[in-house]
Coordinates of C-alpha atoms and ligand atoms in Angstrom, one line a residue:
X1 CA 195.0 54.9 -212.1
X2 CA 197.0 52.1 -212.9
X3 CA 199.6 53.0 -210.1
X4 CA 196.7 53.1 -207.6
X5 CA 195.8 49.7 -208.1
X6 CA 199.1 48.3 -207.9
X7 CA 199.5 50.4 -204.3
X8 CA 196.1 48.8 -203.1
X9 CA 196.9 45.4 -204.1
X10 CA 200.0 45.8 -202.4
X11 CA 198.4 47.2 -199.2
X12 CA 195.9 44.2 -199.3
X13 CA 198.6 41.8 -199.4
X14 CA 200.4 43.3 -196.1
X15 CA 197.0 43.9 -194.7
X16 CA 195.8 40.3 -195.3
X17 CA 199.2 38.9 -193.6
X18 CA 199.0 41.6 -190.9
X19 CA 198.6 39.2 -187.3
X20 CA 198.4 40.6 -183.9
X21 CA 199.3 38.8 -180.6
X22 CA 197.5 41.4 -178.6
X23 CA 195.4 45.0 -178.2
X24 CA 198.2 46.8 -178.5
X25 CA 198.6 45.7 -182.1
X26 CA 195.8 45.6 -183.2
X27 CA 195.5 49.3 -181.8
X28 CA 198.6 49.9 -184.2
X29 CA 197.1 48.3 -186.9
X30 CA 194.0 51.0 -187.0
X31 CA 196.3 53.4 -186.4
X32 CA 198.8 52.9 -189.2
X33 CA 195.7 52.4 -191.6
X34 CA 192.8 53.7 -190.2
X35 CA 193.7 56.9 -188.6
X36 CA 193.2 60.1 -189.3
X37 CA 196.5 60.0 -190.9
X38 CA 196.7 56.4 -191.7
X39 CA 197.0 55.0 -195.3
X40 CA 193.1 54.4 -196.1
X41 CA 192.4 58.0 -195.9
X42 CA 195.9 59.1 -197.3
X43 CA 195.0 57.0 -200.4
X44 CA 191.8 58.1 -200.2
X45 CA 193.0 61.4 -201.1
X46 CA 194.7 59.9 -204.7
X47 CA 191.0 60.6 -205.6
X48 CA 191.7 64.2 -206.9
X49 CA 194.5 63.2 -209.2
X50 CA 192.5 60.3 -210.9
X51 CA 191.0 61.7 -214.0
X52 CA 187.4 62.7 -214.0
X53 CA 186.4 60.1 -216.8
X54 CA 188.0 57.6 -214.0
X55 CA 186.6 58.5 -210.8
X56 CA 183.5 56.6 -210.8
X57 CA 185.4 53.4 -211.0
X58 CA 188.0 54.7 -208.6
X59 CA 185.3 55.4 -206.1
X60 CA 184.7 52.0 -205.8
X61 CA 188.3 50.6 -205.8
X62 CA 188.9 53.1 -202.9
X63 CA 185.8 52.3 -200.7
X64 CA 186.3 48.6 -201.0
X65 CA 189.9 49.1 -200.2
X66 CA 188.4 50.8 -197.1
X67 CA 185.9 48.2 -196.2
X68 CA 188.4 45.7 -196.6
X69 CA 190.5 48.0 -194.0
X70 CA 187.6 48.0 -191.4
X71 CA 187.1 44.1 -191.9
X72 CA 190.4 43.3 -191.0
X73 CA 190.7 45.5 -188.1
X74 CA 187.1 43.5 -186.9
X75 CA 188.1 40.5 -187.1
X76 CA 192.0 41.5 -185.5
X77 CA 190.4 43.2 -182.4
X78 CA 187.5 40.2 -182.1
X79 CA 190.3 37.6 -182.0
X80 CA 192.2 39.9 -180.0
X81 CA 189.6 39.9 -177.0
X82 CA 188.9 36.0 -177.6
X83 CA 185.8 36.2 -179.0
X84 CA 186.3 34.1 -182.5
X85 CA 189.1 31.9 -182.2
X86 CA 190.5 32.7 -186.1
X87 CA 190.4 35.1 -188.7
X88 CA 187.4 33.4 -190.4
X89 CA 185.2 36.2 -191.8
X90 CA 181.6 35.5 -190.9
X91 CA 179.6 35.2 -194.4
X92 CA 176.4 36.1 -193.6
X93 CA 174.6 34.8 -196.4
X94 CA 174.7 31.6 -194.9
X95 CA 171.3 30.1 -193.9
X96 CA 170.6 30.2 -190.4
X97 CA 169.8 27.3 -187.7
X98 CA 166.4 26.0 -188.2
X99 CA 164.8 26.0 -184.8
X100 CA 163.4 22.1 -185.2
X101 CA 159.8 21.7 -184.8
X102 CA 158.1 20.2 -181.5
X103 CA 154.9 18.2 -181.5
X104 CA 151.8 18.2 -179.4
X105 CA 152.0 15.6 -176.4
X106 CA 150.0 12.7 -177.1
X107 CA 147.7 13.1 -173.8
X108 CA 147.3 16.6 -174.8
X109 CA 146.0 15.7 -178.9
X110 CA 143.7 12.8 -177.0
X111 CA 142.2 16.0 -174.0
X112 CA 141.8 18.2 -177.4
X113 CA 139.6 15.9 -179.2
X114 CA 137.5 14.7 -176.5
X115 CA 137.2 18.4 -175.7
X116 CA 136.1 19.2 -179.4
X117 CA 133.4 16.7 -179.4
X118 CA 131.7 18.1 -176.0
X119 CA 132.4 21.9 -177.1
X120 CA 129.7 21.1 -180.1
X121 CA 127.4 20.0 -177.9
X122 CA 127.7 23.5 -176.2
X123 CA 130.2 22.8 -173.5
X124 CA 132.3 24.8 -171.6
X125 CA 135.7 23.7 -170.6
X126 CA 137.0 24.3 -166.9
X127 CA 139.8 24.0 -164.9
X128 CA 141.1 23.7 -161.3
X129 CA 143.9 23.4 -158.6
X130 CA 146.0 20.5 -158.4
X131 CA 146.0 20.7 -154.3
X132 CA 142.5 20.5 -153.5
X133 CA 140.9 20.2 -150.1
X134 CA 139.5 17.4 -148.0
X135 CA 136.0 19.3 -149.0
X136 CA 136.0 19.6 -152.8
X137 CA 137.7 16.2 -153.5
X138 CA 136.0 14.3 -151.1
X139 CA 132.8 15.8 -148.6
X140 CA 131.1 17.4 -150.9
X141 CA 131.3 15.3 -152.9
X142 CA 129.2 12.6 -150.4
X143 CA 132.2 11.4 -149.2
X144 CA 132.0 12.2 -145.3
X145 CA 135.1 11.5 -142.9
X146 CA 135.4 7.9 -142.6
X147 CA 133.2 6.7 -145.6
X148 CA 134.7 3.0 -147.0
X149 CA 134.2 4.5 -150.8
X150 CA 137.5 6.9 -149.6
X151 CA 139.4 4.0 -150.1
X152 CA 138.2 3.5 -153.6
X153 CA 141.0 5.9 -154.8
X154 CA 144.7 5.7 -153.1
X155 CA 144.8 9.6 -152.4
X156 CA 148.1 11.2 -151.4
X157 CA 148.0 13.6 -148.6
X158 CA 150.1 16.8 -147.7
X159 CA 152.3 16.0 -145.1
X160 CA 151.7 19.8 -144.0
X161 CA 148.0 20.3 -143.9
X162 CA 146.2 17.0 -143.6
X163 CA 143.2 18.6 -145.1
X164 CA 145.4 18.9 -148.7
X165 CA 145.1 16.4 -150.9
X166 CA 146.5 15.8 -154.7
X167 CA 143.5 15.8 -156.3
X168 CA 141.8 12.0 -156.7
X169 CA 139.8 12.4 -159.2
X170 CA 138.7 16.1 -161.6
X171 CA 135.1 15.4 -159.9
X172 CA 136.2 18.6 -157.6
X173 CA 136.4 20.8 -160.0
X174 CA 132.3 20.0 -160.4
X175 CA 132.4 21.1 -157.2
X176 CA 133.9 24.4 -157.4
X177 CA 131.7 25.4 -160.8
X178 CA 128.4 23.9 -158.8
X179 CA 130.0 26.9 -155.9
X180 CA 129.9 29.4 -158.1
X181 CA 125.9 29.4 -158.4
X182 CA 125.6 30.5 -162.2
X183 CA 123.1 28.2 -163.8
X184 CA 122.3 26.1 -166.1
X185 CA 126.0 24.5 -165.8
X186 CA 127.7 22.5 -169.3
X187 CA 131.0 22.1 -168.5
X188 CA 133.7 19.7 -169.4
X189 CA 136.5 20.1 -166.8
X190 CA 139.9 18.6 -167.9
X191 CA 143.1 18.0 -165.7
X192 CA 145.8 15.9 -164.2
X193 CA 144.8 13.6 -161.5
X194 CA 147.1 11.8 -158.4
X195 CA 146.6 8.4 -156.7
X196 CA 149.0 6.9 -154.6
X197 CA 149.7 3.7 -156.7
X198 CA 152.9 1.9 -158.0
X199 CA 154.1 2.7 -161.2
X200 CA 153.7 0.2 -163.9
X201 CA 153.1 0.1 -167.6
X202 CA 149.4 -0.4 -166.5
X203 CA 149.0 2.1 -163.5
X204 CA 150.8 5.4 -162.4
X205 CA 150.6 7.7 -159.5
X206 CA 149.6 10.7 -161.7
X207 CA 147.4 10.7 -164.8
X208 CA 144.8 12.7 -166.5
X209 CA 140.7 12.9 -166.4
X210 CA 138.5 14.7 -168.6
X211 CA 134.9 15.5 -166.1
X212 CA 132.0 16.3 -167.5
X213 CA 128.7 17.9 -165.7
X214 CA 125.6 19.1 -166.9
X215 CA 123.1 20.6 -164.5
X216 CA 119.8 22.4 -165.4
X217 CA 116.0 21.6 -164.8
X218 CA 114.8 18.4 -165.9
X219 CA 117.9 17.3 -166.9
X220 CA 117.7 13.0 -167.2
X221 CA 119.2 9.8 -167.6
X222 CA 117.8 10.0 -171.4
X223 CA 120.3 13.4 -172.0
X224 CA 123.3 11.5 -170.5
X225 CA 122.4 8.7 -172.8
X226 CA 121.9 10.5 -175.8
X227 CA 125.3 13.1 -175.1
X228 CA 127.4 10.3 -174.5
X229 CA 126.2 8.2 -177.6
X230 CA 127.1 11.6 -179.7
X231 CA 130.5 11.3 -177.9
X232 CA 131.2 7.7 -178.8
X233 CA 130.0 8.1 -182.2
X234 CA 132.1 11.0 -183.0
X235 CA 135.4 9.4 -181.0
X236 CA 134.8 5.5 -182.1
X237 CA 132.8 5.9 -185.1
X238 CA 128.9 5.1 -185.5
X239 CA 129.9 1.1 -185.5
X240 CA 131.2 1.1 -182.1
X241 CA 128.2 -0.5 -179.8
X242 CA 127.9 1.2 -176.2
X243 CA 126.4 -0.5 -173.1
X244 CA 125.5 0.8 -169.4
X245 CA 126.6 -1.6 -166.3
X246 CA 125.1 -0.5 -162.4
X247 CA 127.9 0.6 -160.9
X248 CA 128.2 2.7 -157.3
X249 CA 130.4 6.3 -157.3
X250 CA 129.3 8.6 -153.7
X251 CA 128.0 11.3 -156.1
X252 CA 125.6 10.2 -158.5
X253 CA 122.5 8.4 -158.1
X254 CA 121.8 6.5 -160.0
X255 CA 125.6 5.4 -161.2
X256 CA 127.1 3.2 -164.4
X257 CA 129.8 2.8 -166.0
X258 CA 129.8 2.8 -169.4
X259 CA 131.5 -0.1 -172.3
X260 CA 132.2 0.1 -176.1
X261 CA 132.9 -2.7 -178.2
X262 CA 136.8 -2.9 -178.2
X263 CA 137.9 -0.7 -181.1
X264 CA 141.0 -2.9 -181.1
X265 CA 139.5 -6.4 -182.2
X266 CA 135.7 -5.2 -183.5
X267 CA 134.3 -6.8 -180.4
X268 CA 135.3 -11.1 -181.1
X269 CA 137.6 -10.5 -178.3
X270 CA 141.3 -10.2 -177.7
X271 CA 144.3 -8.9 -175.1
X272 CA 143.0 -5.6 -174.7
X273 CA 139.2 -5.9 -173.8
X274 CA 140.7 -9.2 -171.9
X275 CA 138.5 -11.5 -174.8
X276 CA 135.4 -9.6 -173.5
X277 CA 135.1 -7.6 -176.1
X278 CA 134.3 -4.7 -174.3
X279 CA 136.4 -2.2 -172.9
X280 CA 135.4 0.2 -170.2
X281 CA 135.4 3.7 -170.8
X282 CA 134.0 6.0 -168.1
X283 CA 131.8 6.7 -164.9
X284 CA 128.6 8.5 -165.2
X285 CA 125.4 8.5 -163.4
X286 CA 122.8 11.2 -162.1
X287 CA 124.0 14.2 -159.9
X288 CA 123.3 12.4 -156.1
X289 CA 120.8 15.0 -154.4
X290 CA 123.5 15.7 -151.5
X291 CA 126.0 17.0 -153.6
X292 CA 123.4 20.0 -155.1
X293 CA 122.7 20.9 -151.9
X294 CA 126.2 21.2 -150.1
X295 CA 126.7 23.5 -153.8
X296 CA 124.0 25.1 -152.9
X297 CA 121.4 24.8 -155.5
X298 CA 117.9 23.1 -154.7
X299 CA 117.7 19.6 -155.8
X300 CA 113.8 19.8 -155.8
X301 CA 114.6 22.3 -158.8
X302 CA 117.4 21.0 -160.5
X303 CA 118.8 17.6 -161.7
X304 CA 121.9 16.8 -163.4
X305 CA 124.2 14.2 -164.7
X306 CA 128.4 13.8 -164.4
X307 CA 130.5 11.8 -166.0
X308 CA 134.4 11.3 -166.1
X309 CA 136.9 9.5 -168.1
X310 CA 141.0 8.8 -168.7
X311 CA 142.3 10.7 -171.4
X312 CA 145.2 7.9 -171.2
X313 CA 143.6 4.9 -171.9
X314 CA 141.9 6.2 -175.0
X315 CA 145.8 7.3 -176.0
X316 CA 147.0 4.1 -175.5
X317 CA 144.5 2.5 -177.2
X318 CA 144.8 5.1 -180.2
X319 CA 148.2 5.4 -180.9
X320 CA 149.2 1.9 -180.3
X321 CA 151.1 3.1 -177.0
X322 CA 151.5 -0.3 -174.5
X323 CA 153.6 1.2 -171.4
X324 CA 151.9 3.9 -169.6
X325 CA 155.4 5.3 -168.5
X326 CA 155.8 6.6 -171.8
X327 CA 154.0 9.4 -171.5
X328 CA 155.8 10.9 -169.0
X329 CA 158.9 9.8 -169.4
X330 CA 159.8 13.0 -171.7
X331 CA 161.7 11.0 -174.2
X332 CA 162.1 12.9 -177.2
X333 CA 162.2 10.0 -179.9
X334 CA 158.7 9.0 -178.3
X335 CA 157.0 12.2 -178.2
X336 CA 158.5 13.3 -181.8
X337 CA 156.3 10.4 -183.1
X338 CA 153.4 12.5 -182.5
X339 CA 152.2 15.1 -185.1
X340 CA 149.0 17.0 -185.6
X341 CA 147.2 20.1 -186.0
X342 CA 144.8 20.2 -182.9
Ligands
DAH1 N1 135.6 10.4 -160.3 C1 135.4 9.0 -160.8 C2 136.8 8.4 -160.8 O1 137.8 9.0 -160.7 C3 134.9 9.1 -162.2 C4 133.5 9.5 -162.2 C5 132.5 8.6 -162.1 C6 133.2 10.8 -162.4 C7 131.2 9.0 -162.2 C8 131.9 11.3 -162.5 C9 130.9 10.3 -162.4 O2 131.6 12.5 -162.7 O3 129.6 10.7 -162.5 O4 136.9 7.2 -160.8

């Protein structure tokens, strides 16, 4: 037994200094010790003169000896074809590579919660394209050919069809759920939104709306009230005051635009509500009768209300974010800042 440990220790040794400079040696490598008649299985054979109270242990001396064989000639023939670079065995108890964790983006953790707060009120979110027509984003919506409000929103126009648009404003995808015919309609339609406009840390030339419609049969100016105090209360909290100004969009009738006291100074007035201490938050008003019937659905029946707001205002104001380029900018130390669970 002894004698067999000496002759592995020794074949270790020459095995361990064993290099090869190509193939072709490490082909003569297996072959001298891993052959059919190479030394591991040779040695192997020592088995049947080791005494039977021995063999257990010399099992094990003699399959190590064999894995320490095979390891060798690994690691000879992967530096051999150039795939590891040196005869580094590769522990594998080592802990792997932790893939590092991503974060939500900040306009998408502002779309969830305003989402949230409409879905308990029994809304429905959806979506549509990015390319709209000249109908959905503008003449159904009571904006004929030619109509001066057109020019309220900077709209950019496929050079290829001069009916496509990049969507102005979400208010088409009203449209194409009003289309569909299915009523009552509560739906909350979320999306990204383009308007020919230079880029600055106050304006860009894409950004994101969240629209909101709710259509049914006496459906009034009191239920857009009352869902969009719900919605300020659960965004702001129950402090924040809300006021209604007139204001004029195509497609409602009648329109306003609603304030809340400027989260950001409680209202006594400071950079952000520009010492008003209000700050505007969306666009609302009463479904305009047109805009039922080019959907198709009797206005004499049915009333409804709209509204739509930025999703990056509300951000900016939230997380303290003052350059709208930020957002899309994809710069990973900003957008790490940002962690959540919705
Ligand atoms: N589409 C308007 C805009 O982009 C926002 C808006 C105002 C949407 C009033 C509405 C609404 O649904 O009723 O400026």
């Amino acid at each position: 037994m002894d004698n067999l440990l000496n002759q592995i220790a020794g074949y270790k040794n020459e095995i361990s200094a064993f290099t090869a400079a190509d193939e072709k040696q490490v082909e003569e490598f297996r072959i001298k010790w891993l052959g059919t008649k190479g030394i591991v299985k040779a040695t192997m054979g020592e088995m049947k003169n080791v005494a039977p109270e021995q063999k257990k242990e010399a099992g094990q001396i003699l399959n190590e000896f064999k894995q320490f064989a095979e390891a060798r000639y690994e690691e000879l023939k992967a530096s051999a074809t150039g795939a590891v670079q040196t005869g580094f065995s590769i522990d594998i108890s080592l802990p792997g590579d932790t893939m590092p964790l991503g974060s939500r983006h900040p306009v998408t953790l502002m779309r969830n919660r305003i989402v949230s707060i409409f879905q308990r009120l029994g809304f429905a979110v959806a979506e549509g394209p990015e390319i709209e027509d000249d109908w959905h984003n503008f003449g159904a919506l009571n904006l004929p050919a030619h109509h001066p409000a057109r020019d309220m929103q900077d709209t950019f126009y496929i050079q290829q069809n001069p009916d496509w648009v990049l969507r102005t404003h979400t208010s088409s995808v009203q449209i194409r759920e009003m289309e569909k015919g299915k009523l009552p309609i509560r739906m909350l339609m979320p999306g990204r939104v383009y308007r020919n406009e230079t880029v600055s840390a106050r304006s860009h030339c894409f950004f994101h709306q969240v629209e909101g419609l709710y259509i049914d049969e006496n459906v009034s100016f009191a239920d857009l009230k009352q869902t969009l105090y719900f919605f300020v209360k659960e965004m702001y909290g129950k402090d924040v005051k809300v006021r209604f100004r007139p204001s004029y969009f195509p497609f409602t009738e009648p329109s306003a635009e609603m304030d809340v006291t400027c989260f950001i100074c409680g209202g006594s007035g400071c950079n952000i509500c520009k010492k008003t201490g209000w700050v505007e938050i969306l666009g609302c008003g009463m479904v305009h009768p047109n805009v039922l019937s080019n959907c198709g659905i009797d206005p004499n029946k049915y009333t409804g209300f709209a509204f739509g707001m930025g999703i990056e205002r509300p951000a900016m104001l939230k997380y303290g974010v003052n350059d709208l380029r930020l957002f899309s900018e994809n710069d990973v130390r900003f957008l790490k800042q940002f962690t959540s669970a919705i």
